[in-house]
Coordinates of C-alpha atoms in Angstrom, one line a residue:
X1 CA 59.1 4.8 -2.1
X2 CA 58.5 2.6 -5.4
X3 CA 56.0 0.3 -3.7
X4 CA 53.9 3.2 -2.4
X5 CA 53.7 4.6 -5.9
X6 CA 52.5 1.5 -7.3
X7 CA 49.8 1.4 -4.6
X8 CA 48.9 4.9 -5.2
X9 CA 48.7 4.1 -9.1
X10 CA 46.6 1.1 -8.3
X11 CA 44.0 2.9 -6.2
X12 CA 43.8 5.8 -8.8
X13 CA 43.1 3.2 -11.5
X14 CA 40.3 1.5 -9.3
X15 CA 38.9 5.0 -9.0
X16 CA 39.0 5.7 -12.5
X17 CA 37.3 2.4 -13.4
X18 CA 34.7 3.1 -10.9
X19 CA 33.8 6.6 -12.1
X20 CA 33.6 5.1 -15.7
X21 CA 30.9 2.5 -14.5
X22 CA 28.4 3.2 -17.1
X23 CA 25.6 2.4 -14.7
X24 CA 22.0 2.6 -16.3
X25 CA 20.7 4.7 -18.9
X26 CA 16.9 4.9 -19.5
X27 CA 15.7 6.2 -22.7
X28 CA 12.0 6.7 -22.8
X29 CA 9.4 7.7 -25.4
X30 CA 6.2 9.7 -25.3
X31 CA 3.9 10.9 -27.9
X32 CA 5.7 14.0 -29.2
X33 CA 2.4 16.1 -29.6
X34 CA 1.4 17.8 -26.3
X35 CA 4.1 16.2 -24.0
X36 CA 7.2 18.6 -24.4
X37 CA 8.2 20.3 -21.3
X38 CA 6.1 17.8 -19.2
X39 CA 8.1 16.4 -16.2
X40 CA 9.0 12.7 -15.7
X41 CA 9.7 11.2 -12.6
X42 CA 11.7 7.9 -11.7
X43 CA 10.2 6.9 -8.3
X44 CA 10.8 4.1 -5.6
X45 CA 8.1 1.6 -5.9
X46 CA 8.1 1.1 -2.1
X47 CA 7.2 4.3 -0.8
X48 CA 7.1 6.6 -4.2
X49 CA 9.8 8.6 -3.1
X50 CA 11.6 10.4 -6.1
X51 CA 14.8 9.0 -7.2
X52 CA 15.3 11.4 -10.3
X53 CA 13.2 13.6 -12.5
X54 CA 13.8 15.1 -16.1
X55 CA 11.6 17.1 -18.8
X56 CA 10.2 15.6 -22.1
X57 CA 12.0 16.8 -25.1
X58 CA 10.5 16.0 -28.6
X59 CA 8.6 13.2 -27.1
X60 CA 11.6 11.6 -25.5
X61 CA 13.3 11.8 -22.0
X62 CA 16.4 10.3 -20.5
X63 CA 17.6 9.1 -17.1
X64 CA 21.1 8.4 -16.1
X65 CA 22.2 6.7 -12.7
X66 CA 23.9 4.1 -10.9
X67 CA 22.4 1.3 -8.6
X68 CA 24.4 -1.2 -6.3
X69 CA 21.8 -4.0 -7.1
X70 CA 18.9 -4.3 -9.2
X71 CA 15.7 -2.8 -8.2
X72 CA 12.3 -1.9 -9.7
X73 CA 11.1 1.8 -9.9
X74 CA 8.5 3.5 -11.6
X75 CA 8.4 5.8 -14.4
X76 CA 5.8 8.6 -13.9
X77 CA 5.1 11.2 -16.7
X78 CA 2.4 14.1 -16.3
X79 CA 1.0 16.1 -18.7
X80 CA -2.1 18.5 -18.3
X81 CA -4.4 15.9 -19.3
X82 CA -2.7 12.5 -19.2
X83 CA -0.7 10.5 -16.6
X84 CA 1.4 7.5 -17.9
X85 CA 2.9 5.2 -15.5
X86 CA 5.1 2.0 -16.2
X87 CA 7.7 0.0 -14.1
X88 CA 11.2 -0.6 -15.1
X89 CA 14.2 -2.3 -13.5
X90 CA 17.1 -0.3 -12.8
X91 CA 20.4 -2.4 -13.6
X92 CA 23.7 -1.8 -15.5
X93 CA 23.0 -1.0 -19.3
X94 CA 20.9 0.8 -21.8
X95 CA 17.1 0.4 -21.1
X96 CA 14.4 1.5 -23.6
X97 CA 10.8 2.2 -22.3
X98 CA 7.8 3.4 -24.2
X99 CA 4.9 4.7 -21.9
X100 CA 2.4 4.7 -24.5
X101 CA 2.4 1.0 -25.3
X102 CA 4.4 -0.1 -22.4
X103 CA 7.2 -1.6 -24.3
X104 CA 10.3 -2.3 -22.3
X105 CA 13.8 -3.9 -23.3
X106 CA 17.7 -3.7 -23.2
X107 CA 18.8 -5.3 -20.3
X108 CA 18.1 -9.1 -19.1
X109 CA 15.9 -8.3 -15.9
X110 CA 13.8 -5.6 -18.3
X111 CA 13.4 -8.1 -20.9
X112 CA 12.2 -10.8 -18.5
X113 CA 9.7 -8.2 -16.6
X114 CA 8.4 -7.4 -20.0
X115 CA 7.9 -11.2 -21.3
X116 CA 6.4 -12.0 -17.7
X117 CA 3.8 -9.0 -17.1
X118 CA 3.4 -7.0 -20.1
X119 CA 3.8 -9.0 -23.6
X120 CA 0.9 -11.5 -22.6
X121 CA -1.7 -11.8 -25.1
X122 CA -4.1 -13.4 -23.2
X123 CA -3.9 -10.6 -20.4
X124 CA -3.9 -7.8 -23.2
X125 CA -7.2 -9.6 -24.8
X126 CA -8.9 -9.5 -21.4
X127 CA -8.0 -5.8 -20.7
X128 CA -9.4 -4.9 -24.0
X129 CA -12.5 -6.7 -23.3
X130 CA -12.9 -4.8 -20.0
X131 CA -12.3 -1.6 -21.7
X132 CA -14.9 -2.3 -24.5
X133 CA -17.4 -3.4 -21.8
X134 CA -16.9 -0.1 -19.9
X135 CA -17.2 2.0 -22.9
X136 CA -20.4 0.1 -23.9
X137 CA -21.9 0.6 -20.4
X138 CA -21.4 4.4 -20.5
X139 CA -22.8 4.6 -24.2
X140 CA -25.8 2.6 -23.0
X141 CA -26.7 3.8 -19.5
X142 CA -28.5 6.6 -20.2
X143 CA -30.6 5.2 -22.9
X144 CA -31.2 1.8 -22.0
X145 CA -31.2 0.8 -18.3
X146 CA -32.0 -3.0 -18.8
X147 CA -28.8 -3.2 -21.3
X148 CA -26.7 -1.3 -18.9
X149 CA -27.6 -3.6 -16.1
X150 CA -26.6 -6.6 -18.4
X151 CA -23.6 -5.0 -19.5
X152 CA -22.5 -4.4 -15.9
X153 CA -23.2 -8.0 -15.2
X154 CA -20.8 -9.1 -18.1
X155 CA -18.2 -6.7 -16.7
X156 CA -18.3 -8.3 -13.2
X157 CA -17.7 -11.7 -14.8
X158 CA -15.0 -10.7 -16.9
X159 CA -13.4 -9.0 -14.2
X160 CA -13.5 -11.9 -11.8
X161 CA -12.0 -14.0 -14.8
X162 CA -9.3 -11.4 -15.3
X163 CA -8.1 -11.2 -11.7
X164 CA -8.0 -14.9 -11.5
X165 CA -5.6 -15.0 -14.6
X166 CA -3.5 -12.4 -13.2
X167 CA -3.2 -14.3 -9.9
X168 CA -2.3 -17.5 -11.8
X169 CA 0.1 -15.6 -13.9
X170 CA 1.8 -14.1 -10.8
X171 CA 2.0 -17.5 -9.4
X172 CA 3.8 -18.9 -12.3
X173 CA 6.2 -16.1 -12.7
X174 CA 7.1 -16.3 -9.1
X175 CA 7.6 -20.3 -9.4
X176 CA 9.9 -19.7 -12.4
X177 CA 11.9 -16.7 -10.9
X178 CA 12.7 -17.5 -7.4
X179 CA 16.2 -16.3 -7.7
X180 CA 15.6 -12.6 -9.0
X181 CA 13.5 -9.6 -8.1
X182 CA 11.1 -10.5 -11.0
X183 CA 10.0 -13.5 -8.8
X184 CA 10.0 -11.1 -5.9
X185 CA 7.6 -8.5 -7.4
X186 CA 5.3 -11.5 -8.5
X187 CA 5.2 -12.7 -5.0
X188 CA 4.1 -9.1 -3.9
X189 CA 1.1 -9.5 -6.2
X190 CA 0.1 -12.5 -4.4
X191 CA 0.5 -11.2 -1.0
X192 CA -1.6 -8.2 -2.0
X193 CA -4.4 -10.3 -2.9
X194 CA -6.4 -11.0 0.4
X195 CA -8.0 -14.1 -1.1
X196 CA -4.6 -15.9 -1.4
X197 CA -4.6 -16.6 2.5
X198 CA -1.1 -15.0 2.7
X199 CA -0.7 -14.7 6.3
X200 CA 2.4 -14.0 8.4
X201 CA 3.7 -17.4 8.8
X202 CA 3.1 -18.3 5.1
X203 CA 5.1 -15.4 3.9
X204 CA 7.8 -15.7 6.5
X205 CA 8.5 -19.2 5.5
X206 CA 8.6 -18.4 1.8
X207 CA 11.1 -15.3 2.6
X208 CA 13.1 -17.4 5.1
X209 CA 13.6 -20.4 2.4
X210 CA 14.3 -17.9 -0.7
X211 CA 16.9 -16.3 -2.2
X212 CA 18.4 -12.9 -1.2
X213 CA 16.7 -11.5 -4.2
X214 CA 13.2 -12.5 -2.7
X215 CA 14.1 -11.8 0.9
X216 CA 15.8 -8.6 0.5
X217 CA 13.2 -7.1 -1.8
X218 CA 11.9 -4.1 0.5
X219 CA 8.3 -4.3 -0.6
X220 CA 8.1 -7.7 0.6
X221 CA 10.0 -6.9 3.8
X222 CA 7.3 -4.2 4.3
X223 CA 4.5 -6.7 3.6
X224 CA 6.1 -9.2 6.1
X225 CA 6.2 -6.6 8.7
X226 CA 2.4 -5.4 8.0
X227 CA 1.0 -9.2 8.1
X228 CA 3.1 -9.5 11.4
X229 CA 1.1 -6.6 12.9
X230 CA -1.9 -7.9 11.8
X231 CA -1.4 -11.4 13.4
X232 CA -0.1 -9.7 16.4
X233 CA -3.2 -7.6 16.9
X234 CA -5.8 -10.4 15.9
X235 CA -8.6 -11.5 17.9
X236 CA -7.6 -13.1 21.0
X237 CA -4.0 -11.2 21.2
X238 CA -3.4 -8.4 23.7
X239 CA -4.0 -5.0 22.6
X240 CA -0.6 -2.9 21.3
X241 CA 0.0 0.4 23.3
X242 CA -0.1 3.7 21.4
X243 CA 2.0 7.0 22.3
X244 CA 0.3 10.1 21.7
X245 CA -1.2 13.3 23.2
X246 CA -4.5 13.2 25.1
X247 CA -6.9 15.6 23.3
X248 CA -8.3 17.3 26.3
X249 CA -5.1 18.0 28.5
X250 CA -2.8 18.4 25.6
X251 CA -0.3 16.3 27.3
X252 CA 1.8 13.2 26.1
X253 CA 0.1 10.0 27.2
X254 CA -0.5 6.3 26.2
X255 CA -3.4 4.2 25.2
X256 CA -2.7 2.2 28.2
X257 CA -3.3 5.4 30.5
X258 CA -6.6 5.7 29.0
X259 CA -8.0 2.1 29.5
X260 CA -10.1 1.2 32.6
X261 CA -9.7 -2.2 33.8
X262 CA -13.4 -2.0 34.8
X263 CA -14.7 -1.6 31.4
X264 CA -14.6 -3.0 27.9
X265 CA -13.1 -0.7 25.3
X266 CA -14.1 0.4 22.0
X267 CA -10.9 1.7 20.1
X268 CA -12.0 3.7 16.9
X269 CA -9.0 4.8 14.3
X270 CA -10.4 7.7 12.5
X271 CA -9.6 11.2 11.0
X272 CA -11.6 14.3 10.6
X273 CA -11.3 14.2 6.8
X274 CA -12.7 10.8 6.4
X275 CA -16.4 10.7 5.4
X276 CA -17.0 6.9 6.6
X277 CA -15.4 7.7 9.8
X278 CA -17.8 10.7 10.4
X279 CA -20.7 8.8 9.4
X280 CA -19.8 5.8 11.9
X281 CA -19.3 8.2 14.6
X282 CA -22.6 10.2 14.1
X283 CA -24.8 7.3 13.5
X284 CA -23.5 4.9 16.0
X285 CA -20.4 5.6 18.2
X286 CA -21.7 8.9 19.9
X287 CA -25.1 7.1 20.5
X288 CA -23.7 3.7 21.8
X289 CA -21.3 5.7 24.3
X290 CA -24.3 7.4 25.7
X291 CA -26.3 4.3 25.7
X292 CA -23.7 1.9 27.4
X293 CA -21.2 4.1 29.3
X294 CA -22.9 3.4 32.6
X295 CA -23.0 -0.1 31.8
X296 CA -19.3 -0.6 31.5
X297 CA -18.5 0.8 27.8
X298 CA -15.4 2.8 27.3
X299 CA -14.8 4.4 23.9
X300 CA -11.4 5.8 22.5
X301 CA -10.7 7.6 19.4
X302 CA -7.4 7.4 18.0
X303 CA -7.2 10.2 15.6
X304 CA -4.6 9.5 12.7
X305 CA -3.1 11.1 9.6
X306 CA -4.8 14.4 10.7
X307 CA -4.2 18.0 11.9
X308 CA -5.1 19.0 15.4
X309 CA -7.3 21.9 14.5
X310 CA -9.2 19.8 12.2
X311 CA -9.6 17.1 14.8
X312 CA -10.7 19.6 17.4
X313 CA -13.5 21.3 14.8
X314 CA -14.6 17.4 14.0
X315 CA -14.9 16.7 17.7
X316 CA -17.2 19.6 18.2
X317 CA -19.3 19.2 15.0
X318 CA -19.8 15.6 15.7
X319 CA -20.5 16.0 19.5
X320 CA -18.0 13.6 20.6
X321 CA -17.7 13.2 24.5
X322 CA -15.5 10.0 24.9
X323 CA -11.7 10.2 25.3
X324 CA -9.5 11.0 22.2
X325 CA -5.9 10.1 21.5
X326 CA -3.9 12.0 19.0
X327 CA -1.5 9.7 17.3
X328 CA 1.4 12.1 16.9
X329 CA 4.0 9.5 16.1
X330 CA 2.1 8.2 13.0
X331 CA 2.6 4.7 14.0
X332 CA -0.6 3.6 15.5
X333 CA -2.2 2.3 12.2
X334 CA 1.0 0.6 11.5
X335 CA 1.2 -1.4 14.7
X336 CA -2.4 -2.7 14.2
X337 CA -1.9 -3.5 10.6
X338 CA -4.6 -1.0 9.7
X339 CA -4.6 0.0 5.7
X340 CA -7.7 2.1 5.7
X341 CA -10.2 3.9 8.3
X342 CA -12.4 3.6 10.1
X343 CA -10.8 0.7 11.7
X344 CA -12.9 -0.2 15.1
X345 CA -12.1 -3.0 17.4
X346 CA -13.2 -4.0 20.7
X347 CA -11.0 -4.9 24.0
X348 CA -12.0 -7.1 26.8
X349 CA -11.5 -5.5 30.3
X350 CA -7.9 -7.3 30.6
X351 CA -6.9 -5.9 27.2
X352 CA -7.6 -9.1 25.1
X353 CA -8.9 -7.9 21.2
X354 CA -12.4 -9.6 21.2
X355 CA -13.1 -8.2 17.7
X356 CA -11.7 -6.6 14.7
X357 CA -13.1 -4.5 11.6
X358 CA -16.4 -3.9 13.4
X359 CA -18.8 -1.6 11.4
X360 CA -22.6 -0.7 11.4
X361 CA -25.0 -2.9 13.4
X362 CA -22.1 -5.2 14.3
X363 CA -20.6 -2.7 16.7
X364 CA -23.7 -2.7 19.1
X365 CA -24.0 -6.5 19.0
X366 CA -20.3 -6.7 19.8
X367 CA -20.6 -4.6 22.7
X368 CA -23.8 -6.2 24.2
X369 CA -22.0 -9.7 23.9
X370 CA -19.1 -8.3 25.7
X371 CA -21.0 -6.6 28.5
X372 CA -22.7 -9.8 29.2
X373 CA -19.2 -11.5 30.1

């Protein structure tokens, strides 16, 4: 009986200690004037989903919570005229953040984040130069066209230098922090820049040989999946099937059921609300379908991120007569690594992807070449 009592007491003590775990407390500051009553959100940087929310009082706000492991979140404050956004590391301790001057301090990783990305005099100077050039451009554009053109050219040079510096900064921070999420965040910045040649194999190798802080960082895991899907649907690969609804019949179907082995197929990822998508259809795809459909061309529109009534009206307005597959699972663009639409690709008769990212005159040239074969 006494042994059981001691075990119960030990369990109660552990529960008590857990309930006393202070977790994190974020003390935030905003301008006192004009921000009282404004909503402030703590959001997940991976998908923007809310973690917590609060209200500004006397120019201050506070969040309290617990996290099993350190993670980076965004603090977003919105007033009728202004929007403030800044990142913060959720970890145990008192964290202080000022959304006006972007100061951040209080815990080891937040101090490191601030030193690595915010408290950089060179970056700040370059940002000020860009802001000054922007203001100068708008002040000059209406009075002196030649001066405005010169300022725009200076801005382009300054922006290129700034982007190069930020990439070098991210590379340096990653190399110095391969054991924590600050390094993971820096690696994300490198991945997001297409000029770095960060394909799936390169990122996969880095993550497989890195600490858990890097390999387990969800934005990086998502980036790896995205790069895999791009590689898996690159030129020379077989198409990936898509589930959806046949627009004409209203019945569930697949992309594979709409392909014809005797035809090359142009696939167009689009949506009714997308202006560039509508222009590509009206200026090219409708015309090309009528011109080449009897020579072996099939076109399939895959409607994404859309509503069926809006899609129906767009089909009528644009005069589309080729098949339409409605992506009801919202996975089509993910499976093809598509970030933006329109996204147009061409398949050979056997389903091999011949071309990706076709636009304008390149569409007809690719069709003609494929039909020759």
